[in-house]
Amino acid sequence: QGCSPEEIKLKKALSRIKHKIVVISGKGGVGKSTVATNIAVALSLAGKQVGLLDVDVHGPSIPRLLSLEDQKPHIGHEVIEPISYSSNLWVMSLGFMLPSKDDPVIWRGPVKIGMIKQFVQDVAWNDLDFLVVDCPPGTGDEPLSALQTLGSDAQAVIVTTPQGVAVDDVRRSVNFCKQVGNPVLGIVENMSGFVCPDCGSVHNIFNTGGGEELARETGVKFLGRIPLDPEVGRSGDEGYPIVRVDHDGITGKALNTIIKPI
Ligand code: ADP
C-alpha cells in the first residue's frame, strides 16, 4: 500500500508504544500537567517503561514540575534524544527546545501539528509500556492532532475540578473524544476538597462529585478524586512529583488509585 516514508516512520514509532494516554482538560489551571506528570511517575515507580511528552506549546510546564528546566536534549541526525528522568522514565517537552522559558511560542496550527508528529516519530523513545501526553487545555489543534497522530487506540484521561463550569468543559471534552473516535479512559476530579495542613482532614470548599456525576451521565469511568493539597502546589513549584515523595499521603494514595485502572 502506498505509505509515504513519513507515514512508515510514524507507524514504526507507534508500534513500539503499548499504551498511549492523552491527558486533556477543558480549561487551563485545573491541574492537567500535575496529573499527567504524577501518572507518568507513578507508572514508572510501578516498574513500567514510560515516556512523558509535553505538547503544551503555550505553557510547557513539565520541565519545571520535574526539575529538568536546564536540560537540553541531544539532537542527532533525524533523532532527538529524550531526557532521562530515571532509568525507566523519559521526558520530551517543547520547553527543552525554547531558547528561554519566558519566550512565547507563536506558531500557526500546521506548525504545531508538525511538531507533535515529530515528537512522536523523531524522538528516540525506547520500547514503551506507556506514553503519557500532556496536551494544552481545550479542544483545539493540539489535542486533536495528538489524538490523530497517536491513532484511535490512544485513550484520553480528562481532568476537571468540581465546579459546575469546569464540569461543562468536560462534557465538551468527552464529546470531542467521541467525535474524533478515541476512547475516554476516565475522568479525574482534581482539587476536590481541601486538605488542612494543620489537622490533615479534608474540607469540601466547592461541591465535590461533579466529575463523578458527569462520568455516570456520559457513561465514562470515574478514575478518582485528588484533594486540593498545599503540598501538591509546593511539589510543583519545587519540581518534585508528589507520588514520589509522599506515596502514602492522602494525595499520593489518590494518584496511585487513579493509575490502577490505567
Ligand atoms: P494545568 O496543566 O491544568 O494548567 P497545572 O498542573 O499546571 O494545571 O496546575 C496549576 C496549578 O495548580 C499549579 O501551581 C499546581 O501546582 C497546582 N495544583 C494542581 N493540582 C493541585 C492540587 N491537587 N492541590 C494543590 N495544588 C494543585
JSON list of C-alpha atoms in Angstrom, two decimals, residues 49-181:
[
{"chain": "A", "resi": 49, "resn": "GLN", "atom": "CA", "xyz": [8.77, 1.81, 30.84]},
{"chain": "A", "resi": 50, "resn": "VAL", "atom": "CA", "xyz": [7.25, 5.26, 30.47]},
{"chain": "A", "resi": 51, "resn": "GLY", "atom": "CA", "xyz": [7.56, 8.25, 28.14]},
{"chain": "A", "resi": 52, "resn": "LEU", "atom": "CA", "xyz": [6.14, 11.64, 29.13]},
{"chain": "A", "resi": 53, "resn": "LEU", "atom": "CA", "xyz": [5.51, 14.03, 26.26]},
{"chain": "A", "resi": 54, "resn": "ASP", "atom": "CA", "xyz": [4.55, 17.65, 26.86]},
{"chain": "A", "resi": 55, "resn": "VAL", "atom": "CA", "xyz": [2.88, 19.15, 23.80]},
{"chain": "A", "resi": 56, "resn": "ASP", "atom": "CA", "xyz": [1.53, 22.17, 25.62]},
{"chain": "A", "resi": 57, "resn": "VAL", "atom": "CA", "xyz": [3.17, 24.62, 23.22]},
{"chain": "A", "resi": 58, "resn": "HIS", "atom": "CA", "xyz": [1.90, 27.69, 25.02]},
{"chain": "A", "resi": 59, "resn": "GLY", "atom": "CA", "xyz": [2.82, 26.73, 28.53]},
{"chain": "A", "resi": 60, "resn": "PRO", "atom": "CA", "xyz": [5.16, 23.73, 28.67]},
{"chain": "A", "resi": 61, "resn": "SER", "atom": "CA", "xyz": [5.34, 23.12, 32.41]},
{"chain": "A", "resi": 62, "resn": "ILE", "atom": "CA", "xyz": [6.66, 19.54, 32.66]},
{"chain": "A", "resi": 63, "resn": "PRO", "atom": "CA", "xyz": [10.35, 20.57, 32.78]},
{"chain": "A", "resi": 64, "resn": "ARG", "atom": "CA", "xyz": [9.60, 22.67, 35.88]},
{"chain": "A", "resi": 65, "resn": "LEU", "atom": "CA", "xyz": [7.41, 20.00, 37.50]},
{"chain": "A", "resi": 66, "resn": "LEU", "atom": "CA", "xyz": [10.30, 17.53, 37.27]},
{"chain": "A", "resi": 67, "resn": "SER", "atom": "CA", "xyz": [13.20, 19.95, 37.93]},
{"chain": "A", "resi": 68, "resn": "LEU", "atom": "CA", "xyz": [14.50, 19.40, 34.40]},
{"chain": "A", "resi": 69, "resn": "GLU", "atom": "CA", "xyz": [14.50, 23.05, 33.35]},
{"chain": "A", "resi": 70, "resn": "ASP", "atom": "CA", "xyz": [18.16, 23.27, 32.43]},
{"chain": "A", "resi": 71, "resn": "GLN", "atom": "CA", "xyz": [18.20, 20.13, 30.32]},
{"chain": "A", "resi": 72, "resn": "LYS", "atom": "CA", "xyz": [18.78, 20.30, 26.59]},
{"chain": "A", "resi": 73, "resn": "PRO", "atom": "CA", "xyz": [18.02, 17.17, 24.55]},
{"chain": "A", "resi": 74, "resn": "HIS", "atom": "CA", "xyz": [20.73, 15.96, 22.22]},
{"chain": "A", "resi": 75, "resn": "ILE", "atom": "CA", "xyz": [19.63, 16.31, 18.62]},
{"chain": "A", "resi": 76, "resn": "GLY", "atom": "CA", "xyz": [21.35, 13.89, 16.26]},
{"chain": "A", "resi": 77, "resn": "HIS", "atom": "CA", "xyz": [20.74, 13.03, 12.63]},
{"chain": "A", "resi": 78, "resn": "GLU", "atom": "CA", "xyz": [16.94, 12.78, 12.45]},
{"chain": "A", "resi": 79, "resn": "VAL", "atom": "CA", "xyz": [16.65, 11.73, 16.09]},
{"chain": "A", "resi": 80, "resn": "ILE", "atom": "CA", "xyz": [16.06, 13.66, 19.27]},
{"chain": "A", "resi": 81, "resn": "GLU", "atom": "CA", "xyz": [17.18, 12.00, 22.49]},
{"chain": "A", "resi": 82, "resn": "PRO", "atom": "CA", "xyz": [14.56, 12.33, 25.25]},
{"chain": "A", "resi": 83, "resn": "ILE", "atom": "CA", "xyz": [15.71, 13.48, 28.67]},
{"chain": "A", "resi": 84, "resn": "SER", "atom": "CA", "xyz": [16.03, 10.62, 31.09]},
{"chain": "A", "resi": 85, "resn": "TYR", "atom": "CA", "xyz": [14.32, 11.39, 34.42]},
{"chain": "A", "resi": 86, "resn": "SER", "atom": "CA", "xyz": [15.02, 7.95, 35.83]},
{"chain": "A", "resi": 87, "resn": "SER", "atom": "CA", "xyz": [16.11, 4.61, 34.41]},
{"chain": "A", "resi": 88, "resn": "ASN", "atom": "CA", "xyz": [12.60, 3.95, 33.07]},
{"chain": "A", "resi": 89, "resn": "LEU", "atom": "CA", "xyz": [11.05, 7.40, 32.57]},
{"chain": "A", "resi": 90, "resn": "TRP", "atom": "CA", "xyz": [11.95, 9.60, 29.60]},
{"chain": "A", "resi": 91, "resn": "VAL", "atom": "CA", "xyz": [10.67, 13.10, 29.01]},
{"chain": "A", "resi": 92, "resn": "MET", "atom": "CA", "xyz": [10.29, 15.35, 26.00]},
{"chain": "A", "resi": 93, "resn": "SER", "atom": "CA", "xyz": [8.90, 18.85, 26.07]},
{"chain": "A", "resi": 94, "resn": "LEU", "atom": "CA", "xyz": [8.90, 21.81, 23.77]},
{"chain": "A", "resi": 95, "resn": "GLY", "atom": "CA", "xyz": [10.13, 23.65, 26.86]},
{"chain": "A", "resi": 96, "resn": "PHE", "atom": "CA", "xyz": [13.54, 21.99, 26.37]},
{"chain": "A", "resi": 97, "resn": "MET", "atom": "CA", "xyz": [13.79, 23.48, 22.89]},
{"chain": "A", "resi": 98, "resn": "LEU", "atom": "CA", "xyz": [12.97, 27.09, 23.67]},
{"chain": "A", "resi": 99, "resn": "PRO", "atom": "CA", "xyz": [15.96, 29.44, 23.99]},
{"chain": "A", "resi": 100, "resn": "SER", "atom": "CA", "xyz": [14.38, 30.94, 27.12]},
{"chain": "A", "resi": 101, "resn": "LYS", "atom": "CA", "xyz": [11.48, 29.66, 29.21]},
{"chain": "A", "resi": 102, "resn": "ASP", "atom": "CA", "xyz": [9.97, 33.12, 29.03]},
{"chain": "A", "resi": 103, "resn": "ASP", "atom": "CA", "xyz": [9.79, 33.09, 25.22]},
{"chain": "A", "resi": 104, "resn": "PRO", "atom": "CA", "xyz": [6.24, 32.85, 23.95]},
{"chain": "A", "resi": 105, "resn": "VAL", "atom": "CA", "xyz": [5.52, 30.39, 21.17]},
{"chain": "A", "resi": 106, "resn": "ILE", "atom": "CA", "xyz": [3.71, 31.99, 18.28]},
{"chain": "A", "resi": 107, "resn": "TRP", "atom": "CA", "xyz": [3.04, 29.23, 15.80]},
{"chain": "A", "resi": 108, "resn": "ARG", "atom": "CA", "xyz": [0.24, 28.54, 13.42]},
{"chain": "A", "resi": 109, "resn": "GLY", "atom": "CA", "xyz": [-1.79, 25.33, 13.57]},
{"chain": "A", "resi": 110, "resn": "PRO", "atom": "CA", "xyz": [0.08, 23.33, 10.88]},
{"chain": "A", "resi": 111, "resn": "VAL", "atom": "CA", "xyz": [3.45, 24.00, 12.53]},
{"chain": "A", "resi": 112, "resn": "LYS", "atom": "CA", "xyz": [2.13, 22.84, 15.89]},
{"chain": "A", "resi": 113, "resn": "ILE", "atom": "CA", "xyz": [0.73, 19.69, 14.30]},
{"chain": "A", "resi": 114, "resn": "GLY", "atom": "CA", "xyz": [4.09, 19.01, 12.64]},
{"chain": "A", "resi": 115, "resn": "MET", "atom": "CA", "xyz": [5.81, 19.42, 15.99]},
{"chain": "A", "resi": 116, "resn": "ILE", "atom": "CA", "xyz": [3.57, 16.85, 17.69]},
{"chain": "A", "resi": 117, "resn": "LYS", "atom": "CA", "xyz": [4.22, 14.33, 14.90]},
{"chain": "A", "resi": 118, "resn": "GLN", "atom": "CA", "xyz": [7.92, 14.97, 15.14]},
{"chain": "A", "resi": 119, "resn": "PHE", "atom": "CA", "xyz": [7.90, 14.49, 18.90]},
{"chain": "A", "resi": 120, "resn": "VAL", "atom": "CA", "xyz": [6.30, 11.08, 18.44]},
{"chain": "A", "resi": 121, "resn": "GLN", "atom": "CA", "xyz": [8.27, 9.79, 15.46]},
{"chain": "A", "resi": 122, "resn": "ASP", "atom": "CA", "xyz": [11.67, 11.50, 15.71]},
{"chain": "A", "resi": 123, "resn": "VAL", "atom": "CA", "xyz": [12.23, 11.17, 19.45]},
{"chain": "A", "resi": 124, "resn": "ALA", "atom": "CA", "xyz": [14.27, 8.09, 20.32]},
{"chain": "A", "resi": 125, "resn": "TRP", "atom": "CA", "xyz": [11.68, 6.68, 22.76]},
{"chain": "A", "resi": 126, "resn": "ASN", "atom": "CA", "xyz": [12.63, 3.19, 23.86]},
{"chain": "A", "resi": 127, "resn": "ASP", "atom": "CA", "xyz": [10.04, 0.43, 23.71]},
{"chain": "A", "resi": 128, "resn": "LEU", "atom": "CA", "xyz": [7.40, 1.88, 25.98]},
{"chain": "A", "resi": 129, "resn": "ASP", "atom": "CA", "xyz": [4.65, 0.39, 28.08]},
{"chain": "A", "resi": 130, "resn": "PHE", "atom": "CA", "xyz": [3.09, 3.85, 28.30]},
{"chain": "A", "resi": 131, "resn": "LEU", "atom": "CA", "xyz": [3.40, 7.17, 26.53]},
{"chain": "A", "resi": 132, "resn": "VAL", "atom": "CA", "xyz": [1.66, 9.86, 28.59]},
{"chain": "A", "resi": 133, "resn": "VAL", "atom": "CA", "xyz": [0.93, 13.02, 26.60]},
{"chain": "A", "resi": 134, "resn": "ASP", "atom": "CA", "xyz": [0.15, 16.33, 28.30]},
{"chain": "A", "resi": 135, "resn": "CYS", "atom": "CA", "xyz": [-1.96, 18.42, 25.91]},
{"chain": "A", "resi": 136, "resn": "PRO", "atom": "CA", "xyz": [-2.80, 22.11, 26.09]},
{"chain": "A", "resi": 137, "resn": "PRO", "atom": "CA", "xyz": [-6.27, 22.83, 27.51]},
{"chain": "A", "resi": 138, "resn": "GLY", "atom": "CA", "xyz": [-9.34, 22.91, 25.32]},
{"chain": "A", "resi": 139, "resn": "THR", "atom": "CA", "xyz": [-10.37, 21.07, 22.22]},
{"chain": "A", "resi": 140, "resn": "GLY", "atom": "CA", "xyz": [-8.20, 22.85, 19.67]},
{"chain": "A", "resi": 141, "resn": "ASP", "atom": "CA", "xyz": [-5.44, 21.95, 17.23]},
{"chain": "A", "resi": 142, "resn": "GLU", "atom": "CA", "xyz": [-3.05, 20.28, 19.65]},
{"chain": "A", "resi": 143, "resn": "PRO", "atom": "CA", "xyz": [-5.30, 17.75, 21.39]},
{"chain": "A", "resi": 144, "resn": "LEU", "atom": "CA", "xyz": [-6.89, 16.98, 18.03]},
{"chain": "A", "resi": 145, "resn": "SER", "atom": "CA", "xyz": [-3.54, 16.48, 16.39]},
{"chain": "A", "resi": 146, "resn": "ALA", "atom": "CA", "xyz": [-2.20, 14.49, 19.35]},
{"chain": "A", "resi": 147, "resn": "LEU", "atom": "CA", "xyz": [-5.14, 12.06, 19.13]},
{"chain": "A", "resi": 148, "resn": "GLN", "atom": "CA", "xyz": [-4.92, 11.83, 15.35]},
{"chain": "A", "resi": 149, "resn": "THR", "atom": "CA", "xyz": [-1.16, 11.30, 15.39]},
{"chain": "A", "resi": 150, "resn": "LEU", "atom": "CA", "xyz": [-1.32, 8.63, 18.09]},
{"chain": "A", "resi": 151, "resn": "GLY", "atom": "CA", "xyz": [-4.24, 6.83, 16.46]},
{"chain": "A", "resi": 152, "resn": "SER", "atom": "CA", "xyz": [-7.64, 5.59, 17.53]},
{"chain": "A", "resi": 153, "resn": "ASP", "atom": "CA", "xyz": [-6.25, 3.39, 20.32]},
{"chain": "A", "resi": 154, "resn": "ALA", "atom": "CA", "xyz": [-4.95, 6.43, 22.25]},
{"chain": "A", "resi": 155, "resn": "GLN", "atom": "CA", "xyz": [-7.06, 6.81, 25.37]},
{"chain": "A", "resi": 156, "resn": "ALA", "atom": "CA", "xyz": [-7.98, 10.13, 26.96]},
{"chain": "A", "resi": 157, "resn": "VAL", "atom": "CA", "xyz": [-7.82, 10.98, 30.64]},
{"chain": "A", "resi": 158, "resn": "ILE", "atom": "CA", "xyz": [-9.92, 14.07, 31.28]},
{"chain": "A", "resi": 159, "resn": "VAL", "atom": "CA", "xyz": [-9.01, 16.27, 34.24]},
{"chain": "A", "resi": 160, "resn": "THR", "atom": "CA", "xyz": [-11.57, 18.57, 35.80]},
{"chain": "A", "resi": 161, "resn": "THR", "atom": "CA", "xyz": [-12.26, 20.46, 39.00]},
{"chain": "A", "resi": 162, "resn": "PRO", "atom": "CA", "xyz": [-15.56, 20.06, 40.84]},
{"chain": "A", "resi": 163, "resn": "GLN", "atom": "CA", "xyz": [-17.06, 23.44, 39.94]},
{"chain": "A", "resi": 164, "resn": "GLY", "atom": "CA", "xyz": [-20.05, 23.42, 37.59]},
{"chain": "A", "resi": 165, "resn": "VAL", "atom": "CA", "xyz": [-18.34, 25.44, 34.88]},
{"chain": "A", "resi": 166, "resn": "ALA", "atom": "CA", "xyz": [-15.40, 23.09, 34.70]},
{"chain": "A", "resi": 167, "resn": "VAL", "atom": "CA", "xyz": [-17.77, 20.18, 34.50]},
{"chain": "A", "resi": 168, "resn": "ASP", "atom": "CA", "xyz": [-19.43, 21.75, 31.44]},
{"chain": "A", "resi": 169, "resn": "ASP", "atom": "CA", "xyz": [-16.00, 21.88, 29.83]},
{"chain": "A", "resi": 170, "resn": "VAL", "atom": "CA", "xyz": [-15.55, 18.19, 30.50]},
{"chain": "A", "resi": 171, "resn": "ARG", "atom": "CA", "xyz": [-18.76, 17.43, 28.71]},
{"chain": "A", "resi": 172, "resn": "ARG", "atom": "CA", "xyz": [-17.23, 19.16, 25.69]},
{"chain": "A", "resi": 173, "resn": "SER", "atom": "CA", "xyz": [-14.02, 17.14, 26.07]},
{"chain": "A", "resi": 174, "resn": "VAL", "atom": "CA", "xyz": [-15.97, 13.87, 26.24]},
{"chain": "A", "resi": 175, "resn": "ASN", "atom": "CA", "xyz": [-17.89, 14.82, 23.08]},
{"chain": "A", "resi": 176, "resn": "PHE", "atom": "CA", "xyz": [-14.65, 15.86, 21.43]},
{"chain": "A", "resi": 177, "resn": "CYS", "atom": "CA", "xyz": [-13.13, 12.41, 22.01]},
{"chain": "A", "resi": 178, "resn": "LYS", "atom": "CA", "xyz": [-16.31, 10.74, 20.76]},
{"chain": "A", "resi": 179, "resn": "GLN", "atom": "CA", "xyz": [-16.22, 12.80, 17.57]},
{"chain": "A", "resi": 180, "resn": "VAL", "atom": "CA", "xyz": [-12.53, 12.13, 16.93]},
{"chain": "A", "resi": 181, "resn": "GLY", "atom": "CA", "xyz": [-13.19, 8.45, 17.66]}
]
